[in-house]
Coordinates of C-alpha atoms and ligand atoms in Angstrom, one line a residue:
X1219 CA -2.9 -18.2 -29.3
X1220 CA -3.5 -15.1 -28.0
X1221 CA -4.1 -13.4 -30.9
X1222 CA -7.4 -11.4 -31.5
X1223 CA -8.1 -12.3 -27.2
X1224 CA -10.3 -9.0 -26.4
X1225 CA -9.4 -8.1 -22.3
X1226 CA -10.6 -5.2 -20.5
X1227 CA -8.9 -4.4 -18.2
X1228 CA -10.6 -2.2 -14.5
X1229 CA -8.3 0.1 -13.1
X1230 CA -5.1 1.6 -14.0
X1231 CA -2.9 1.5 -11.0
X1232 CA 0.2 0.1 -11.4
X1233 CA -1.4 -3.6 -11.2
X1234 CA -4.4 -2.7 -14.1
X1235 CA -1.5 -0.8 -16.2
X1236 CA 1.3 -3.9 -15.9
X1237 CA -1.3 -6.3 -16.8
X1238 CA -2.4 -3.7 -20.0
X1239 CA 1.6 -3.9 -20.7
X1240 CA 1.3 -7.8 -21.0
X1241 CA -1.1 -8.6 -22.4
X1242 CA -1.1 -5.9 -25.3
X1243 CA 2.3 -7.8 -25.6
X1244 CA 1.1 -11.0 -26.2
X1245 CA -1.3 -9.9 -29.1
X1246 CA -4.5 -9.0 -27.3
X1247 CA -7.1 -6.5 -27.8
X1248 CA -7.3 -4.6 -24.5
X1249 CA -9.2 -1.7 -23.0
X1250 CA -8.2 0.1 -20.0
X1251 CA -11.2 1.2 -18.2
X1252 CA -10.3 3.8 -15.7
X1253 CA -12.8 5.6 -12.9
X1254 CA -10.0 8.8 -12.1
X1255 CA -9.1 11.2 -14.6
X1256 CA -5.8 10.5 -14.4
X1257 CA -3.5 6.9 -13.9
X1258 CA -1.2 5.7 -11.3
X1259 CA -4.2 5.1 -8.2
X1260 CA -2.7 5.0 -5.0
X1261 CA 0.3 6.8 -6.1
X1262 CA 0.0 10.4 -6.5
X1263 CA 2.7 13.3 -6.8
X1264 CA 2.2 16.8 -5.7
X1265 CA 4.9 19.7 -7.1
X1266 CA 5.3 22.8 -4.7
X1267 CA 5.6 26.1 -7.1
X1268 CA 9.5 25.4 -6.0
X1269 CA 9.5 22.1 -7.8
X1270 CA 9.8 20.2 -4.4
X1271 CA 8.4 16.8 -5.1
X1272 CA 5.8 15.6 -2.2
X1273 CA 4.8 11.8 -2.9
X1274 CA 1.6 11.7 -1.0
X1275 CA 0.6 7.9 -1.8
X1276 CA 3.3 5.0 -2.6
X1277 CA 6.9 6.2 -3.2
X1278 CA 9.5 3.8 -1.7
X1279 CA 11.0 0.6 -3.5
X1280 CA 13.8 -1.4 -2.2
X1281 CA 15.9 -4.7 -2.9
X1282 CA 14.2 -7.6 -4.0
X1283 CA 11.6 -5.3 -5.8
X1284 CA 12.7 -6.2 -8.8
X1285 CA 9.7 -6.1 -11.9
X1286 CA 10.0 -2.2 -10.2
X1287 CA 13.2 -1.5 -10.9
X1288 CA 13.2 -3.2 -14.2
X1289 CA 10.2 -1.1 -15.1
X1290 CA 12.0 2.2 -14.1
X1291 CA 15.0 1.4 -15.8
X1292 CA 12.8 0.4 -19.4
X1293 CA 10.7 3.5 -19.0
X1294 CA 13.7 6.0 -18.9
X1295 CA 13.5 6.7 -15.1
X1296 CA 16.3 7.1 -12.5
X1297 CA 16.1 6.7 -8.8
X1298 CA 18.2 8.3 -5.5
X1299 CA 18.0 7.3 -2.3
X1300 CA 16.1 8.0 0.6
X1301 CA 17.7 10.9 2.6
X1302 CA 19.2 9.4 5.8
X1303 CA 21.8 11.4 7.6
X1304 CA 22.7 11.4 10.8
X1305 CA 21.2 9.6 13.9
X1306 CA 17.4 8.1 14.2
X1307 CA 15.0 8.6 17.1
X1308 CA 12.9 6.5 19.0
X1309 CA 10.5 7.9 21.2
X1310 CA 9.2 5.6 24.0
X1311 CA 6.3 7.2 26.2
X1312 CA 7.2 10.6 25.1
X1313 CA 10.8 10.7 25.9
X1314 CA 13.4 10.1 23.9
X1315 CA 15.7 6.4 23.7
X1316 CA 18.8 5.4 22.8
X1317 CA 17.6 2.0 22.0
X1318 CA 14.3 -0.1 21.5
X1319 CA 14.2 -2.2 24.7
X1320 CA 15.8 -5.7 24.5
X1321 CA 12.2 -7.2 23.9
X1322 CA 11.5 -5.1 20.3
X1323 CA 14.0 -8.0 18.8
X1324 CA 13.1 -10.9 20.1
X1325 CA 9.6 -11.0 18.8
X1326 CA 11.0 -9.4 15.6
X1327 CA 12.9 -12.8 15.5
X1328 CA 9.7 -14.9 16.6
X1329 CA 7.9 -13.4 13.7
X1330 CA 10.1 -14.1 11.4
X1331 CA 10.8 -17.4 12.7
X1332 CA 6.8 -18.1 12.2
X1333 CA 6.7 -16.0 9.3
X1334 CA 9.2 -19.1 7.4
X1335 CA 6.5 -21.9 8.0
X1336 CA 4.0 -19.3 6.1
X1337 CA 3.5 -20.0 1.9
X1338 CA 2.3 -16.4 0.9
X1339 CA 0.6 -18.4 -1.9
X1340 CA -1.7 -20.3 0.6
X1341 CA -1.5 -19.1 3.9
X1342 CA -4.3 -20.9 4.9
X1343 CA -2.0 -24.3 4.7
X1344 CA 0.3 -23.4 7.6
X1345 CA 0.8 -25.8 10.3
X1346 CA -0.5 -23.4 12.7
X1347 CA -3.2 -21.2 10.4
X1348 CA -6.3 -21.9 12.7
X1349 CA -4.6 -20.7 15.6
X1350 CA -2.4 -17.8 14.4
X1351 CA -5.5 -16.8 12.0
X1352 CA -8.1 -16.7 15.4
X1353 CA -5.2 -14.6 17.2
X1354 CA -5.2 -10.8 16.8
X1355 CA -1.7 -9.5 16.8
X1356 CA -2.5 -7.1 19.6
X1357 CA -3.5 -10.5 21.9
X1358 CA 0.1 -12.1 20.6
X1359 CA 2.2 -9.4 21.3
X1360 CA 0.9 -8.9 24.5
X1361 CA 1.1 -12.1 25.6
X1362 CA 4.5 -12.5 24.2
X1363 CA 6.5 -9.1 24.5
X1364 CA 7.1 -9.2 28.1
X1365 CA 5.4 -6.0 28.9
X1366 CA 2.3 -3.4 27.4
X1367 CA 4.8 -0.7 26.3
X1368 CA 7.1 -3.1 24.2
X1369 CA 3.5 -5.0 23.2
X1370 CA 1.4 -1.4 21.9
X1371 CA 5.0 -0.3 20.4
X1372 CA 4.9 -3.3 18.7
X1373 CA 1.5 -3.5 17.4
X1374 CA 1.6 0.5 15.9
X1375 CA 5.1 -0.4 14.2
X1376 CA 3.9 -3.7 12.8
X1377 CA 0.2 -3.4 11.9
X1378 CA 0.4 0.8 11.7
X1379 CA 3.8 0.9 9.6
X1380 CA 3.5 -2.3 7.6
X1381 CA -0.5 -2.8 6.9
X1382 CA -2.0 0.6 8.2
X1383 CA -4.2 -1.0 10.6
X1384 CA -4.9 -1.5 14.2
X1385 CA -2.8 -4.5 15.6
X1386 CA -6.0 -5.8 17.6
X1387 CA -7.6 -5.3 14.1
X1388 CA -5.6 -7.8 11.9
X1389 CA -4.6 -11.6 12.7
X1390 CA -1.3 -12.6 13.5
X1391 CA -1.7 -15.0 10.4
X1392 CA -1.8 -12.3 8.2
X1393 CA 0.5 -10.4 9.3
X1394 CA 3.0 -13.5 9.2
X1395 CA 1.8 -13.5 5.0
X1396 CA 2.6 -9.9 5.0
X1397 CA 6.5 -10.9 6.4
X1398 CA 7.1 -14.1 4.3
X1399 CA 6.4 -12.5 1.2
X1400 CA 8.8 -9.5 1.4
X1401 CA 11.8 -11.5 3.0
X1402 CA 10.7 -10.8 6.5
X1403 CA 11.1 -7.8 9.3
X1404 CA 14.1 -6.7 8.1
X1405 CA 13.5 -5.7 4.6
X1406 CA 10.2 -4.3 5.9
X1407 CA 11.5 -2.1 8.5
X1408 CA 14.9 -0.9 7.4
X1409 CA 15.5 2.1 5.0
X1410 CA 18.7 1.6 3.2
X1411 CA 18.8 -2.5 2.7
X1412 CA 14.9 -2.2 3.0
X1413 CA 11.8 -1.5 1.4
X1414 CA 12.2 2.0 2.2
X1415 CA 15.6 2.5 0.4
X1416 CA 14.6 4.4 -2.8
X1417 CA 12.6 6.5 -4.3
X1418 CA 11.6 7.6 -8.4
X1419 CA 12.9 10.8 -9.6
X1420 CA 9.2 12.3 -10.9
X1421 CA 7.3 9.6 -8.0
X1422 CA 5.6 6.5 -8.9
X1423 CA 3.0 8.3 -10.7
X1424 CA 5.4 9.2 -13.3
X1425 CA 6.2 5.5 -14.0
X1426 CA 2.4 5.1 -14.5
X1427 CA 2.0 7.7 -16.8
X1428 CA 4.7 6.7 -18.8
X1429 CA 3.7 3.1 -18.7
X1430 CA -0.1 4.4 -19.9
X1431 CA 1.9 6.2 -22.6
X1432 CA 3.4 2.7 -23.7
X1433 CA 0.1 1.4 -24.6
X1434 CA -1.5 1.0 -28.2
X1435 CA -3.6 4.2 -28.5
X1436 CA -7.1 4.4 -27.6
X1437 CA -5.9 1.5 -25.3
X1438 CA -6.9 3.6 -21.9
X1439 CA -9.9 5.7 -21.3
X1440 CA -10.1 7.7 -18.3
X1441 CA -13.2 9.1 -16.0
X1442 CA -14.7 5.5 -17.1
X1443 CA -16.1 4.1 -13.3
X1444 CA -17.0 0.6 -14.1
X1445 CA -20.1 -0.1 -12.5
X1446 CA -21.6 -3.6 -13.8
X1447 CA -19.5 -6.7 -14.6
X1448 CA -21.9 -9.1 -16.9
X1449 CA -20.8 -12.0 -18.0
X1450 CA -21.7 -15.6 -20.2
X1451 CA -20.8 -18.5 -22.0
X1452 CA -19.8 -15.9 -24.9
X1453 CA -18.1 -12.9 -23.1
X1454 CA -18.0 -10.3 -20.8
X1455 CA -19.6 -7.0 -20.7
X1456 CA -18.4 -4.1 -18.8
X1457 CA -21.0 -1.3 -18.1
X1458 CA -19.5 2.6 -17.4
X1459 CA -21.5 5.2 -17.4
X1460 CA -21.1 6.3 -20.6
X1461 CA -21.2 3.1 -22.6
X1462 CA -20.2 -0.6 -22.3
X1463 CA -17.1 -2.8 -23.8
X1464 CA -17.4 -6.4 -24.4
X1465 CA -14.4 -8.8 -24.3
X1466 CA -13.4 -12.0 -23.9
X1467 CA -12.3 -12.1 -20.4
X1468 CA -11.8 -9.1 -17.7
X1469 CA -9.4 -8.3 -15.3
X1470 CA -10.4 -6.9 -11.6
X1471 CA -7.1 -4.6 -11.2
X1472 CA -8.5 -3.5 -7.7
X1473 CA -8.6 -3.8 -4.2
X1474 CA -11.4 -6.4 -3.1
X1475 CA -13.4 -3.8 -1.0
X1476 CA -13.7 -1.9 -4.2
X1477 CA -14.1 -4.6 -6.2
X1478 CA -17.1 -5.6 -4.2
X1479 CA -19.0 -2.2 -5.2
X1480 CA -19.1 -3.6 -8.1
X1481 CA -22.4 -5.3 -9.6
X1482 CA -21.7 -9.0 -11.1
X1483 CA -24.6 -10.8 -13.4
X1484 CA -24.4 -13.2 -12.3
X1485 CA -23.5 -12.4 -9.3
X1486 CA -20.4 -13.6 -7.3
X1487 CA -19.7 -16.9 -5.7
X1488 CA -21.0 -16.1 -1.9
X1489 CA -17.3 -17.0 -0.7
X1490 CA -16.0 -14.5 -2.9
X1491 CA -18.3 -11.8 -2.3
X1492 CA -17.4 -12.9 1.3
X1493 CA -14.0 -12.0 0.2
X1494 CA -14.8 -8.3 -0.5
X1495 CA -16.5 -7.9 2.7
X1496 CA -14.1 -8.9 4.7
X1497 CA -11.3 -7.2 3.1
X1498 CA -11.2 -3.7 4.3
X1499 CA -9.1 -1.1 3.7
X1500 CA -6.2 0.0 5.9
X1501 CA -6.0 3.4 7.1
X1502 CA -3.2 5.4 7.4
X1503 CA -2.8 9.5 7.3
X1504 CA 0.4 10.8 5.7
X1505 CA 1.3 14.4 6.3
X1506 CA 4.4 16.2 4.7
X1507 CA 5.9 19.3 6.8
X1508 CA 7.6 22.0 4.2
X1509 CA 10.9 23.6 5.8
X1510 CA 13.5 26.1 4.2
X1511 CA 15.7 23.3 4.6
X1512 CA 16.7 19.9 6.0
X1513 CA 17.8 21.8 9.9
X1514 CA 17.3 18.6 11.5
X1515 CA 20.4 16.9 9.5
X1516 CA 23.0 19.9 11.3
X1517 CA 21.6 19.2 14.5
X1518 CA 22.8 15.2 13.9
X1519 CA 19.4 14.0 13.2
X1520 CA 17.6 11.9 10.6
X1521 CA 14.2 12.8 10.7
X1522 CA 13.8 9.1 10.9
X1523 CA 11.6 8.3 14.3
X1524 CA 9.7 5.8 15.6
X1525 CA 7.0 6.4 18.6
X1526 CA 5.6 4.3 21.2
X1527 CA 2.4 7.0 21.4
X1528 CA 1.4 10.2 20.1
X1529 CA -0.5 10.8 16.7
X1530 CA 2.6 9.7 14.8
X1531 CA 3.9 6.6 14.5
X1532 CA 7.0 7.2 12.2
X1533 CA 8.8 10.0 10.7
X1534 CA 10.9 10.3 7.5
X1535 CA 13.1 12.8 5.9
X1536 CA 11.3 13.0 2.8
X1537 CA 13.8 15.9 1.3
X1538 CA 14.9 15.1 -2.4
X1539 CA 18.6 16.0 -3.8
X1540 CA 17.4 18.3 -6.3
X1541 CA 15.5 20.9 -4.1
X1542 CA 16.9 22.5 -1.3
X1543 CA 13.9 22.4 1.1
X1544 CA 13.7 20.1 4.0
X1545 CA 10.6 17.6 3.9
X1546 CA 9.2 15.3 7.1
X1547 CA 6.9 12.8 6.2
X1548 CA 4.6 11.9 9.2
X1549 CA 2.1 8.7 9.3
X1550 CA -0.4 8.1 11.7
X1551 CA -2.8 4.7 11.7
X1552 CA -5.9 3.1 12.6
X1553 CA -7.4 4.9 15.1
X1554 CA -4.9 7.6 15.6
X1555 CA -5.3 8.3 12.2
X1556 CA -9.1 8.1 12.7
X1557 CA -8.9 11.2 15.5
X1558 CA -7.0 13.2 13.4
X1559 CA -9.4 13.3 10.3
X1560 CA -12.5 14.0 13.1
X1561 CA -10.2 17.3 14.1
X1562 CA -10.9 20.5 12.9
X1563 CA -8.3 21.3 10.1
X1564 CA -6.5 23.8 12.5
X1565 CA -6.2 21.6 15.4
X1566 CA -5.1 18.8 13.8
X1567 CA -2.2 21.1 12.1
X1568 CA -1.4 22.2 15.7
X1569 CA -1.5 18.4 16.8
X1570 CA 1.0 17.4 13.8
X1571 CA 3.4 20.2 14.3
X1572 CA 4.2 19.4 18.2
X1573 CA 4.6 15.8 16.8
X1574 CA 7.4 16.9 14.3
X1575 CA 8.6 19.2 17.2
X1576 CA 8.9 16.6 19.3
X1577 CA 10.8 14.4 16.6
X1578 CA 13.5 17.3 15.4
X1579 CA 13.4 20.2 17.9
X1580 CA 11.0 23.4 18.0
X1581 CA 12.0 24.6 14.4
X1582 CA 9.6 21.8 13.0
X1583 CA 6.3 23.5 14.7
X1584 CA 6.8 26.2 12.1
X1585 CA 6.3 24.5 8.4
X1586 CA 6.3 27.0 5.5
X1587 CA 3.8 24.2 4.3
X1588 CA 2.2 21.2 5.4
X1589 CA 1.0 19.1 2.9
X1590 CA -1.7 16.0 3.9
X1591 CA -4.1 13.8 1.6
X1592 CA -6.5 11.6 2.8
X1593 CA -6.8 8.5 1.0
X1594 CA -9.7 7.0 2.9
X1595 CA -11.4 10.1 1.6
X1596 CA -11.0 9.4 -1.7
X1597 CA -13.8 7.5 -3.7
X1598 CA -11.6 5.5 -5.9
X1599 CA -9.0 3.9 -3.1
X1600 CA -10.8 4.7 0.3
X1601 CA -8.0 3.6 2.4
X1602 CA -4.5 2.6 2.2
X1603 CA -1.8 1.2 2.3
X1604 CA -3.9 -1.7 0.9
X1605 CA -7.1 -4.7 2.0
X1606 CA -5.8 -6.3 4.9
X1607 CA -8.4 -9.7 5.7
X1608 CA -10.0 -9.8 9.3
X1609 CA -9.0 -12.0 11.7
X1610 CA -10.1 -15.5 10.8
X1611 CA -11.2 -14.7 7.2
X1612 CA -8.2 -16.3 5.9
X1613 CA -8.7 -19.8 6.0
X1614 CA -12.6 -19.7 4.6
X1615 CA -11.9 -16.4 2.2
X1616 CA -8.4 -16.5 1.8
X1617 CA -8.6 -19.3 -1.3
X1618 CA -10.9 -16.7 -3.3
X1619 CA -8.3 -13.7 -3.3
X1620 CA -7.0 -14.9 -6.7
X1621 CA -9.8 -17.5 -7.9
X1622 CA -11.1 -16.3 -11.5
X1623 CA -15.0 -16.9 -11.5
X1624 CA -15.6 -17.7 -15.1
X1625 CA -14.0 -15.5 -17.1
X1626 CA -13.1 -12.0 -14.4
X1627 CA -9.5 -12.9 -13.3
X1628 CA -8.5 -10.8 -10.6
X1629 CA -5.4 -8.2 -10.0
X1630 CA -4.4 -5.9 -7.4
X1631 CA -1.4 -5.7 -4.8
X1632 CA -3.8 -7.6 -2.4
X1633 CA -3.8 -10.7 -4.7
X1634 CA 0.4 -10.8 -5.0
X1635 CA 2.7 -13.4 -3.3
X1636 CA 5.4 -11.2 -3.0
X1637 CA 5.2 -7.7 -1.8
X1638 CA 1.5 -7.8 -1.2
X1639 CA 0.9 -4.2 -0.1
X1640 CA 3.8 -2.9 -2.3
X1641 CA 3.9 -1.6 -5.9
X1642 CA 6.1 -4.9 -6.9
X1643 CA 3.3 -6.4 -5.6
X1644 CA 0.9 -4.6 -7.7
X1645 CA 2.9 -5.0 -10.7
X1646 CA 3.3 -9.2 -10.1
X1647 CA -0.4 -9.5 -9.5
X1648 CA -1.2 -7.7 -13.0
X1649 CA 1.0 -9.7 -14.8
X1650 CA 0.2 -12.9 -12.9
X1651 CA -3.5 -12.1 -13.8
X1652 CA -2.7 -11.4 -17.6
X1653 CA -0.7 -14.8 -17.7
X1654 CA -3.6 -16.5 -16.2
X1655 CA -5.9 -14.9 -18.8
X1656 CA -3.6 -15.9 -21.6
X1657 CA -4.0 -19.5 -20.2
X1658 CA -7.1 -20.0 -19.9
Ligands
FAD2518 C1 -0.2 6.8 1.5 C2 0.4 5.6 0.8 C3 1.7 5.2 0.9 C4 2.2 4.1 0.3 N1 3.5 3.8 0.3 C5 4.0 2.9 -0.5 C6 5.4 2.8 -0.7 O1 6.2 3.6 -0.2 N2 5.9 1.8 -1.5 C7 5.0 0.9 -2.1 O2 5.5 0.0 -2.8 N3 3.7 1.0 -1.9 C8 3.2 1.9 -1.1 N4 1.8 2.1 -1.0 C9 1.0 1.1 -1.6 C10 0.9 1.2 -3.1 O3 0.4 2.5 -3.5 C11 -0.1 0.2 -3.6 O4 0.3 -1.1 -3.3 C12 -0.3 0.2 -5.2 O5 -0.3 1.5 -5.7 C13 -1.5 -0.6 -5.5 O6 -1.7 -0.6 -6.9 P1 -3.0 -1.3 -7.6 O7 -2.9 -1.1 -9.0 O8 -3.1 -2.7 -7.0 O9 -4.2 -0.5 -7.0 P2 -4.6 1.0 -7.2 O10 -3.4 1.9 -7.2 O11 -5.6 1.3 -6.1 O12 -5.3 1.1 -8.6 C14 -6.7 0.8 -8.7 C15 -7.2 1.7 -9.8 O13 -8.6 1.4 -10.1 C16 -9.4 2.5 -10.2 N5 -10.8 2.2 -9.8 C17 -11.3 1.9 -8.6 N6 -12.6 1.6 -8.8 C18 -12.9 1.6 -10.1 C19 -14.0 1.3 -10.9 N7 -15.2 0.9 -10.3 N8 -14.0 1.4 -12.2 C20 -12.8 1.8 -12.8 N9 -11.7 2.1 -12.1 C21 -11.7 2.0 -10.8 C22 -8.7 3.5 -9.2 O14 -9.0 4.8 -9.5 C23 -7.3 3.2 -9.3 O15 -6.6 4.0 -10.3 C24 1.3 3.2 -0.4 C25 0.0 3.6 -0.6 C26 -0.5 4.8 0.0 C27 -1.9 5.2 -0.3

């Protein structure tokens, strides 16, 4: 049925490059049409001259991500786990915590309690959507964690770690979609057992390429920024700068702010449009600090933290097996994030180190390298993790995410209903949109 289908596909993340992989499996003529020289978007590996591997965009996957592992195992790629040795720390106000006080898991256990009444396929339906979609997070946790500290602690962990965003930014609806679709706070949070368990020998990036690699030739063609999206009762053509491909049918593989700097003749529904607009980025900086090697791990620590303040929210031992440096991986969100890109280089620098320091000990304020990229920066992704909807968008805009108008299907991690945000998400999105296409 499919055969002789002409797709073109926008984008080759991992959602544009699964969706390739699909379709060019069920018989049909596709063309990749990618803006960056290079594939894998929003994941992107950096070598030191020592071979040290810094993943400076996506690099975890854990249980339940299963179209990822699947796709590392058929490509030829192995993974090892996250470095975790030794003892976690949670700073709380500056001063270091045994524990997170008894409040931190009893609204963990609300949320997930909420999060079960929540179909990540149509959030909008909950029993409780018009009120948990008109509630900020940061108004929810503050009326429901007992006390500020637990409440602000709260809202960087949640909407900082999980979505990149402020918590008095992003509903408490959306936030509950978020949960429901990965299996809930747990998974989220936790490292081994959780979506933070793994990591790809190589980094995402090298999944991509060899995925790109997989496809017919001439299948991809890179530096190719799609600009204009036409489309008619006999096809769609797709406008680059350099020349236009027509097709049968297109799919979007892209976040919906970026999707909505494309032009569409004719142009999109108003509630989809509305879509893109109120779909912003996340924003999230993620710095690496270079050390001779892991020093923390002798001392009894992880490198793992948490913080209740301070420029970074979390810390990771980001080390790999096969090189004998010592990585930590800071992230630091919304508006955090936000004062340390308006810094001078050097300050900021200065700012980051005392943050590592205070995670592992003075050794950390001395990096042989530290190693940042910042994604909201970046023309072709221009925040990250991923499009997180403003409060009370979801029940008017929220039935558009995955709508097709006419004969543009759309893809991208934002579109998934399991592990939204994620690269399994990505991957189920691209080939839930190449099914769809198939279908119709
Ligand atoms: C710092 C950071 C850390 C993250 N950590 C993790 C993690 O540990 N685990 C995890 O699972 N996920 C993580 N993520 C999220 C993960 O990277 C994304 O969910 C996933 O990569 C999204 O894939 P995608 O294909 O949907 O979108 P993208 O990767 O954004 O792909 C879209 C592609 O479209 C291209 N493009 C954009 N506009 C145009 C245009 N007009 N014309 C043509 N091409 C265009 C872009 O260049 C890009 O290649 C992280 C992301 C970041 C940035």
């Amino acid at each position: 049925m499919s055969d002789g289908i002409r797709v073109v596909v926008i984008g080759a993340g991992m959602s544009g490059l699964a969706a390739a992989a699909a379709l060019c499996r069920a018989g049909a003529r596709v063309r990749v049409l990618e803006a960056r020289g290079r594939v894998g978007g929003r994941a992107l590996t950096r070598w030191l001259p020592d071979g040290t591997q810094l993943d400076l965009g996506a690099q975890w996957i854990g249980p339940t991500q299963d179209r990822m592992y699947a796709l590392v195992a058929e490509h030829g790629l192995v993974t090892f786990a996250s470095a975790a040795f030794g003892a976690s720390t949670l700073l709380w106000g500056g001063a270091r915590r045994p524990d997170p006080p008894a409040p931190v898991a009893r609204v963990l256990g609300v949320l997930d309690e909420y999060a079960a009444a929540v179909d990540p396929a149509a959030p909008w339906e909950a029993h409780e959507a018009a009120r948990w979609d008109a509630t900020t997070l940061g108004c929810w946790l503050r009326a429901t964690a007992g006390d500020t500290d637990t409440a602000d602690y709260l809202g960087r962990l949640l909407a900082g770690g999980l979505l990149a965003t402020g918590a008095d930014e992003v509903s408490l609806l959306h936030l509950l979609f978020y949960l429901r679709g990965a299996g809930g706070t747990g998974p989220l949070l936790g490292m081994a057992g959780g979506a933070q368990q793994d990591r790809i020998v190589g980094g995402p990036p090298a999944l991509a390429e060899r995925m790109a690699a997989g496809l017919p030739p001439g299948t991809l063609r890179l530096g190719a920024a799609v600009h204009t999206i036409a489309q008619d009762a006999h096809g769609v053509t797709v406008c680059t700068g350099s020349g236009r491909v027509e097709g049968d049918a297109v799919v979007v593989a892209l976040a919906p702010a970026l999707a909505g700097r494309i032009r569409y003749d004719p142009p999109l529904p108003p509630l989809r449009d509305g879509l893109t607009q109120r779909m912003p980025m996340g924003s999230a900086w993620k710095v690496h600090a270079v050390y001779p090697e892991p020093f923390w791990r002798a001392d009894g620590r992880s490198g793992v933290s948490t913080s209740s303040s301070g420029p970074l929210t979390e810390t990771v031992d980001n080390s790999t097996p096969t090189s004998p440096r010592g990585v930590l991986t800071g992230f630091s969100y919304a508006g955090d994030a936000a004062a340390l890109r308006e810094m001078s280089p050097a300050r900021r620098r200065e700012c980051v180190r005392e943050a590592f320091a205070a995670v592992v000990g003075p050794r950390a304020a001395d990096p042989i390298a530290l190693v940042e990229y910042d994604w909201s920066a970046d023309e072709w992704t221009r925040g990250c993790f991923g499009g997180v909807l403003t409060p009370g968008a979801w029940r008017t805009y929220g039935p558009r995410l995955r709508t097709p108008v006419g004969r543009v299907h759309w893809a991208g991690t934002e579109t998934a209903t399991r592990w939204a945000g994620y690269l399994e998400g990505a991957v189920r999105a691209g080939e839930r949109a190449a099914a769809e296409v198939l279908a119709s």
